[in-house]
Tab-separated table of C-alpha atoms in Angstrom:
chain	number	residue	atom	x	y	z
T	1	ASN	CA	16.819	-28.381	38.930
T	2	ALA	CA	19.571	-30.244	41.116
T	3	ALA	CA	16.643	-31.569	42.969
T	4	ALA	CA	13.281	-32.496	40.813
T	5	GLU	CA	10.235	-30.377	42.188
T	6	ARG	CA	6.494	-30.607	40.708
T	7	ILE	CA	5.250	-27.853	38.381
T	8	TYR	CA	2.147	-26.494	36.656
T	9	ALA	CA	2.023	-27.072	33.084
T	10	GLU	CA	-0.624	-26.363	31.834
T	11	GLY	CA	-1.728	-23.650	29.067
T	12	GLU	CA	-2.112	-21.086	31.399
T	13	ASN	CA	0.440	-21.685	33.772
T	14	ARG	CA	3.663	-22.942	32.094
T	15	PRO	CA	7.092	-22.578	33.090
T	16	LYS	CA	8.815	-18.843	31.654
T	17	ILE	CA	12.156	-18.177	30.364
T	18	ALA	CA	13.784	-14.791	29.969
T	19	PHE	CA	17.195	-13.327	28.958
T	20	GLY	CA	18.885	-10.650	31.051
T	21	PRO	CA	21.632	-8.126	29.245
T	22	HIS	CA	24.693	-10.175	29.677
T	23	ASP	CA	23.180	-13.376	28.555
T	24	GLU	CA	21.519	-14.662	31.970
T	25	ILE	CA	18.699	-16.855	31.716
T	26	TYR	CA	16.426	-16.665	34.050
T	27	VAL	CA	13.129	-18.987	34.827
T	28	SER	CA	10.224	-18.618	36.932
T	29	TRP	CA	7.332	-21.272	37.492
T	30	SER	CA	4.712	-22.009	39.794
T	31	GLN	CA	5.269	-25.198	42.286
T	32	PRO	CA	1.995	-26.915	43.635
T	33	ARG	CA	1.633	-27.436	47.067
T	34	ALA	CA	-0.067	-30.167	48.965
T	35	LYS	CA	-3.565	-28.379	49.040
T	36	PRO	CA	-5.859	-28.054	45.720
T	37	TRP	CA	-5.313	-25.128	43.578
T	38	THR	CA	-2.291	-23.802	45.687
T	39	GLY	CA	0.815	-23.148	44.520
T	40	PHE	CA	4.336	-20.933	45.127
T	41	VAL	CA	6.373	-19.207	42.645
T	42	ARG	CA	9.446	-20.183	41.804
T	43	PHE	CA	12.538	-19.101	40.296
T	44	ALA	CA	16.373	-19.902	39.222
T	45	ARG	CA	19.149	-18.491	37.300
T	46	SER	CA	21.829	-19.243	35.174
T	47	LEU	CA	24.577	-17.245	34.776
T	48	ASP	CA	26.824	-19.168	32.651
T	49	ARG	CA	24.468	-19.475	29.716
T	50	GLY	CA	22.772	-22.428	30.980
T	51	GLU	CA	25.730	-24.638	31.874
T	52	HIS	CA	24.688	-24.566	35.615
T	53	PHE	CA	21.113	-23.159	37.108
T	54	SER	CA	21.318	-21.877	40.417
T	55	ASP	CA	18.948	-23.219	43.658
T	56	PRO	CA	15.166	-22.161	42.987
T	57	LEU	CA	14.223	-19.846	45.590
T	58	THR	CA	10.399	-18.771	46.471
T	59	VAL	CA	9.795	-15.095	44.925
T	60	HIS	CA	7.211	-13.760	47.663
T	61	HIS	CA	7.767	-13.500	51.260
T	62	ASP	CA	4.092	-14.633	51.984
T	63	ARG	CA	4.156	-18.362	52.545
T	64	ALA	CA	0.737	-19.304	53.031
T	65	GLU	CA	-0.419	-22.587	51.584
T	66	ILE	CA	-2.981	-21.033	49.156
T	67	THR	CA	-2.865	-19.896	45.608
T	68	HIS	CA	0.706	-17.709	44.430
T	69	ARG	CA	0.317	-18.697	40.952
T	70	PHE	CA	0.131	-18.400	37.440
T	71	ASP	CA	3.447	-16.053	37.410
T	72	ALA	CA	4.733	-13.872	34.155
T	73	LEU	CA	8.314	-13.075	33.844
T	74	VAL	CA	9.932	-10.324	32.189
T	75	VAL	CA	13.098	-8.471	32.436
T	76	ASP	CA	12.663	-4.276	32.168
T	77	GLY	CA	15.423	-1.731	30.556
T	78	LYS	CA	17.677	-1.750	33.434
T	79	GLY	CA	17.994	-5.726	33.687
T	80	ARG	CA	15.592	-5.686	36.937
T	81	ILE	CA	13.699	-9.233	36.857
T	82	VAL	CA	9.989	-8.557	37.269
T	83	ILE	CA	7.618	-11.439	37.796
T	84	ALA	CA	3.738	-10.913	38.439
T	85	TRP	CA	1.262	-13.517	39.623
T	86	ILE	CA	-2.151	-14.308	40.713
T	87	ASP	CA	-2.622	-14.169	44.589
T	88	LYS	CA	-5.293	-15.478	47.102
T	89	ARG	CA	-4.251	-13.745	50.258
T	90	ASP	CA	-6.995	-11.390	50.081
T	91	LEU	CA	-9.833	-13.597	49.684
T	92	LEU	CA	-8.931	-15.751	52.326
T	93	ALA	CA	-8.764	-12.805	54.612
T	94	ALA	CA	-12.208	-11.702	53.339
T	95	ASP	CA	-13.355	-14.931	54.026
T	96	ALA	CA	-11.816	-14.928	57.502
T	97	HIS	CA	-14.374	-11.623	58.059
T	98	GLY	CA	-17.042	-12.504	55.989
T	99	LYS	CA	-16.919	-10.032	53.859
T	100	PRO	CA	-17.621	-10.907	50.062
T	101	TYR	CA	-14.328	-11.095	47.534
T	102	LEU	CA	-14.668	-11.682	44.083
T	103	GLY	CA	-11.708	-13.526	42.085
T	104	ALA	CA	-8.271	-13.255	43.356
T	105	ALA	CA	-5.380	-10.416	43.280
T	106	ILE	CA	-2.446	-9.454	41.270
T	107	TYR	CA	0.901	-9.080	43.423
T	108	TYR	CA	4.197	-8.462	41.797
T	109	SER	CA	8.020	-8.175	42.866
T	110	TRP	CA	11.455	-7.380	41.269
T	111	SER	CA	14.794	-8.249	42.039
T	112	ASP	CA	17.606	-5.126	41.512
T	113	ASP	CA	20.449	-7.988	41.911
T	114	GLY	CA	19.974	-10.355	39.071
T	115	GLY	CA	17.803	-12.487	40.958
T	116	ALA	CA	19.678	-13.475	44.116
T	117	ARG	CA	16.677	-12.360	46.155
T	118	PHE	CA	13.286	-10.420	45.425
T	119	VAL	CA	12.043	-7.441	46.998
T	120	PRO	CA	8.659	-7.850	49.491
T	121	GLU	CA	5.829	-8.286	47.093
T	122	ARG	CA	3.677	-5.144	46.418
T	123	LYS	CA	-0.554	-5.744	45.413
T	124	LEU	CA	-1.374	-3.872	42.097
T	125	ILE	CA	-5.020	-4.624	42.259
T	126	ASP	CA	-7.632	-6.618	44.280
T	127	GLN	CA	-10.627	-8.618	41.789
T	128	SER	CA	-8.485	-10.182	39.214
T	129	CYS	CA	-9.528	-13.054	37.381
T	130	GLU	CA	-8.304	-16.622	39.126
T	131	CYS	CA	-6.652	-17.838	36.731
T	132	CYS	CA	-6.319	-16.223	32.927
T	133	ARG	CA	-2.799	-15.645	32.529
T	134	ILE	CA	-1.146	-11.761	32.584
T	135	ALA	CA	0.925	-10.641	29.872
T	136	LEU	CA	3.836	-8.604	30.564
T	137	ALA	CA	5.726	-6.446	28.136
T	138	ARG	CA	8.421	-3.579	28.349
T	139	THR	CA	7.490	-0.256	27.446
T	140	PRO	CA	10.111	1.561	25.126
T	141	ASP	CA	11.667	3.670	28.131
T	142	GLY	CA	11.937	0.253	29.467
T	143	GLU	CA	9.685	-0.172	32.012
T	144	VAL	CA	7.246	-3.318	32.664
T	145	ALA	CA	3.430	-2.995	31.764
T	146	ALA	CA	1.197	-5.660	32.699
T	147	PHE	CA	-2.225	-6.587	30.706
T	148	PHE	CA	-4.770	-8.899	32.821
T	149	ARG	CA	-8.180	-9.807	32.999
T	150	GLY	CA	-9.760	-8.078	35.776
T	151	ILE	CA	-13.540	-8.419	37.756
T	152	TYR	CA	-15.619	-5.438	37.398
T	153	GLY	CA	-18.913	-4.940	39.519
T	154	ASP	CA	-21.021	-8.279	39.232
T	155	ASN	CA	-18.730	-10.493	37.473
T	156	ILE	CA	-17.721	-8.232	34.590
T	157	ARG	CA	-14.661	-9.826	33.134
T	158	ASP	CA	-12.918	-7.235	31.630
T	159	HIS	CA	-9.204	-6.450	31.131
T	160	ALA	CA	-6.869	-3.827	33.136
T	161	TYR	CA	-3.474	-2.588	32.424
T	162	ALA	CA	-0.950	-0.561	34.862
T	163	VAL	CA	2.832	0.098	34.479
T	164	LEU	CA	4.190	-1.906	37.205
T	165	ARG	CA	6.214	0.555	39.404
T	166	THR	CA	9.984	-0.191	40.873
T	167	ASP	CA	10.437	3.185	42.400
T	168	GLY	CA	8.281	3.299	45.441
T	169	GLN	CA	5.730	5.089	43.396
T	170	THR	CA	1.762	3.805	43.163
T	171	SER	CA	1.287	2.118	40.102
T	172	PRO	CA	-2.355	3.474	38.943
T	173	VAL	CA	-4.437	0.411	37.361
T	174	ALA	CA	-7.032	1.461	34.413
T	175	ARG	CA	-9.555	-0.319	32.773
T	176	ALA	CA	-8.664	-1.146	29.345
T	177	THR	CA	-11.562	-3.258	27.416
T	178	PHE	CA	-15.445	-2.959	27.703
T	179	SER	CA	-16.850	-5.625	26.622
T	180	ASP	CA	-19.150	-6.137	29.839
T	181	TRP	CA	-18.595	-9.993	29.481
T	182	GLN	CA	-20.238	-11.205	32.570
T	183	ILE	CA	-19.266	-14.686	33.728
T	184	ALA	CA	-19.437	-15.975	36.862
T	185	GLY	CA	-16.094	-18.054	36.942
T	186	CYS	CA	-12.524	-17.598	35.084
T	187	PRO	CA	-12.440	-18.387	31.353
T	188	HIS	CA	-9.047	-19.523	31.685
T	189	HIS	CA	-8.316	-17.226	28.432
T	190	GLY	CA	-5.411	-14.762	29.407
T	191	PRO	CA	-4.380	-11.694	26.923
T	192	GLY	CA	-1.625	-11.100	25.203
T	193	LEU	CA	0.437	-7.510	24.945
T	194	ALA	CA	3.013	-6.331	22.638
T	195	ILE	CA	4.544	-2.750	23.081
T	196	GLY	CA	5.659	-1.145	19.475
T	197	GLY	CA	8.802	1.154	19.784
T	198	ASP	CA	6.462	3.920	18.835
T	199	GLY	CA	4.972	3.039	22.196
T	200	THR	CA	1.750	1.394	20.279
T	201	ARG	CA	0.163	-0.998	22.949
T	202	HIS	CA	-0.889	-3.894	20.567
T	203	ALA	CA	-2.950	-6.496	22.362
T	204	VAL	CA	-4.954	-9.399	22.105
T	205	TRP	CA	-7.805	-10.722	24.560
T	206	TYR	CA	-10.856	-13.690	24.201
T	207	GLU	CA	-14.603	-12.651	25.507
T	208	ALA	CA	-17.923	-14.669	24.943
T	209	LYS	CA	-20.299	-12.220	24.795
T	210	GLY	CA	-22.863	-13.123	22.357
T	211	GLN	CA	-20.074	-15.449	20.609
T	212	PRO	CA	-16.275	-16.347	21.493
T	213	THR	CA	-14.115	-13.996	19.857
T	214	ILE	CA	-10.505	-13.393	19.678
T	215	TRP	CA	-9.964	-9.398	19.521
T	216	TYR	CA	-7.118	-7.107	18.854
T	217	GLY	CA	-6.837	-3.483	19.535
T	218	GLN	CA	-4.650	-0.805	20.426
T	219	LEU	CA	-5.113	-0.269	23.912
T	220	ASP	CA	-5.945	3.426	25.431
T	221	PRO	CA	-6.175	2.565	29.036
T	222	GLY	CA	-9.626	4.324	30.649
T	223	HIS	CA	-10.887	4.315	27.155
T	224	ALA	CA	-12.069	1.892	24.410
T	225	PRO	CA	-9.208	0.180	22.427
T	226	LYS	CA	-8.346	1.930	19.216
T	227	HIS	CA	-8.167	-0.500	15.767
T	228	PRO	CA	-10.311	-3.258	17.660
T	229	LEU	CA	-10.755	-6.176	15.134
T	230	ALA	CA	-12.165	-9.445	15.459
T	231	ILE	CA	-9.265	-11.689	14.761
T	232	ALA	CA	-11.402	-15.331	14.855
T	233	GLY	CA	-14.791	-16.756	16.305
T	234	ALA	CA	-15.876	-19.946	17.433
T	235	GLY	CA	-13.042	-22.508	18.141
T	236	ALA	CA	-10.423	-19.590	18.235
T	237	SER	CA	-8.071	-19.856	21.571
T	238	HIS	CA	-5.430	-18.403	23.122
T	239	ALA	CA	-4.056	-15.821	21.302
T	240	ASP	CA	-0.832	-14.264	21.173
T	241	VAL	CA	0.751	-11.035	19.472
T	242	ALA	CA	4.128	-9.681	18.739
T	243	ALA	CA	5.293	-6.525	17.143
T	244	HIS	CA	8.565	-4.864	15.582
T	245	GLY	CA	8.670	-1.672	13.548
T	246	ARG	CA	5.121	-1.514	11.593
T	247	THR	CA	4.484	-5.140	11.477
T	248	ALA	CA	2.433	-7.063	14.183
T	249	TRP	CA	1.552	-10.629	14.127
T	250	VAL	CA	-1.201	-12.471	15.880
T	251	ALA	CA	-1.318	-16.387	16.469
T	252	TRP	CA	-3.808	-18.503	17.927
T	253	ASN	CA	-5.530	-21.847	18.174
T	254	GLN	CA	-8.205	-23.429	16.092
T	255	VAL	CA	-9.874	-26.293	17.291
T	256	GLY	CA	-11.859	-28.340	15.039
T	257	ALA	CA	-12.802	-32.400	14.576
T	258	ASP	CA	-9.571	-33.438	13.460
T	259	GLY	CA	-7.199	-31.594	15.957
T	260	TYR	CA	-5.454	-27.958	15.888
T	261	THR	CA	-4.298	-25.636	13.806
T	262	LEU	CA	-2.154	-22.840	14.319
T	263	MET	CA	-3.082	-19.660	12.673
T	264	LEU	CA	-1.806	-16.627	11.970
T	265	ARG	CA	-3.008	-12.874	10.812
T	266	ARG	CA	-0.318	-10.229	10.174
T	267	SER	CA	-0.440	-6.445	9.567
T	268	THR	CA	1.945	-4.290	8.005
T	269	ASP	CA	0.347	-0.914	8.751
T	270	ASN	CA	1.011	-0.912	12.627
T	271	GLY	CA	-2.429	-2.763	13.239
T	272	ALA	CA	-4.519	-0.472	11.420
T	273	HIS	CA	-5.214	-3.470	9.096
T	274	PHE	CA	-4.825	-7.595	9.175
T	275	ASP	CA	-4.176	-10.299	5.698
T	276	VAL	CA	-6.873	-13.168	6.128
T	277	PRO	CA	-6.234	-15.770	8.370
T	278	ARG	CA	-3.642	-18.537	6.869
T	279	GLU	CA	-2.532	-21.835	8.867
T	280	ILE	CA	0.927	-22.473	9.505
T	281	ALA	CA	0.678	-25.882	11.301
T	282	ARG	CA	-1.371	-28.735	12.221
T	283	SER	CA	-1.468	-30.946	14.801
T	284	SER	CA	-3.993	-34.305	15.384
T	285	GLY	CA	-3.390	-34.367	19.028
T	286	ALA	CA	-3.289	-31.956	22.469
T	287	ALA	CA	-1.315	-28.650	21.457
T	288	GLY	CA	-0.432	-25.900	23.825
T	289	SER	CA	-0.841	-22.300	23.311
T	290	PRO	CA	1.466	-20.760	20.855
T	291	GLN	CA	3.966	-17.812	21.941
T	292	LEU	CA	5.241	-15.135	19.551
T	293	LEU	CA	8.944	-14.729	19.778
T	294	LEU	CA	11.058	-11.706	18.220
T	295	LYS	CA	14.909	-12.100	17.671
T	296	GLN	CA	16.902	-9.381	15.722
T	297	GLY	CA	13.519	-8.515	13.668
T	298	ARG	CA	12.875	-12.150	12.699
T	299	ALA	CA	9.276	-13.191	14.360
T	300	PHE	CA	8.699	-16.997	15.501
T	301	VAL	CA	5.989	-18.923	16.862
T	302	ALA	CA	6.720	-21.617	19.439
T	303	TRP	CA	4.437	-24.266	19.476
T	304	ASN	CA	4.199	-27.660	22.053
T	305	THR	CA	2.594	-30.453	20.704
T	306	ALA	CA	1.359	-34.099	21.638
T	307	THR	CA	4.057	-34.923	18.867
T	308	GLY	CA	6.577	-32.767	19.867
T	309	PHE	CA	7.823	-28.978	19.665
T	310	ARG	CA	7.816	-26.803	16.632
T	311	LEU	CA	9.318	-23.206	16.122
T	312	VAL	CA	7.976	-21.695	13.056
T	313	GLU	CA	9.793	-18.573	11.238
T	314	LEU	CA	7.070	-16.200	10.340
T	315	PRO	CA	6.749	-14.080	7.215
T	316	GLN	CA	8.001	-10.178	7.733
């Protein structure tokens, strides 16, 4: 930015980057406001491969000093920029009328003109988790799907799935995990989503009913996930997933007495089976959440640690 501004940079709420069909660079982030736990979702773009960036704009039309945070960014198959975030305007409205309201809501917006402006935001669903990141992924037909932690009944924190419609139609939301984990607060563990060319919805998520577990499964919205697998247990956190062809990768942080270990499991049969966990990097200091990346069929994991940024290429 030409003028510096504060940003949120924690594991669940870090800046995002995406690329347009003609080498445009898009960046979104959450900007802290004066009141605690408040924020605006901000956006900037470069049309010259990063030489210059536009002045940042605020994505949402609502300007109340409340939570608009935990943004997620993706570009759809038509080059449309889609941003989703967690929003507390409906919580405040309910409080003002003395009505109960658990959690927050998911809102989203999009830009049809390469990020020059964004349409008025739409609410996807009420009662989402307050601070678990949203996972976005592009479907084979170019639409954008969202996978996020919702709240069901009395603080059951399971996940939901929806396609974010940009044609004026309603976006149906379906429950997608059924662990029935009850917790009266946000666990700060958002999910991951990768959709294969055949439409398989590879997903990872965290829950701690009984014992902490990172799960892998293939989403079947409205029903329990297919091929569920406990990827990792105690000490594991903040997993991500990627898929290319019939190969799927899951990476996560494993915390121990000596620091953080970056762990990986791989499937070569479209998620039906995974190999044993393997260590691919280690940090004696703090470490951010791993992010899996694909480029021309090659897979990488980006890992930011107290000793520096690492980009690790993964086995095919």
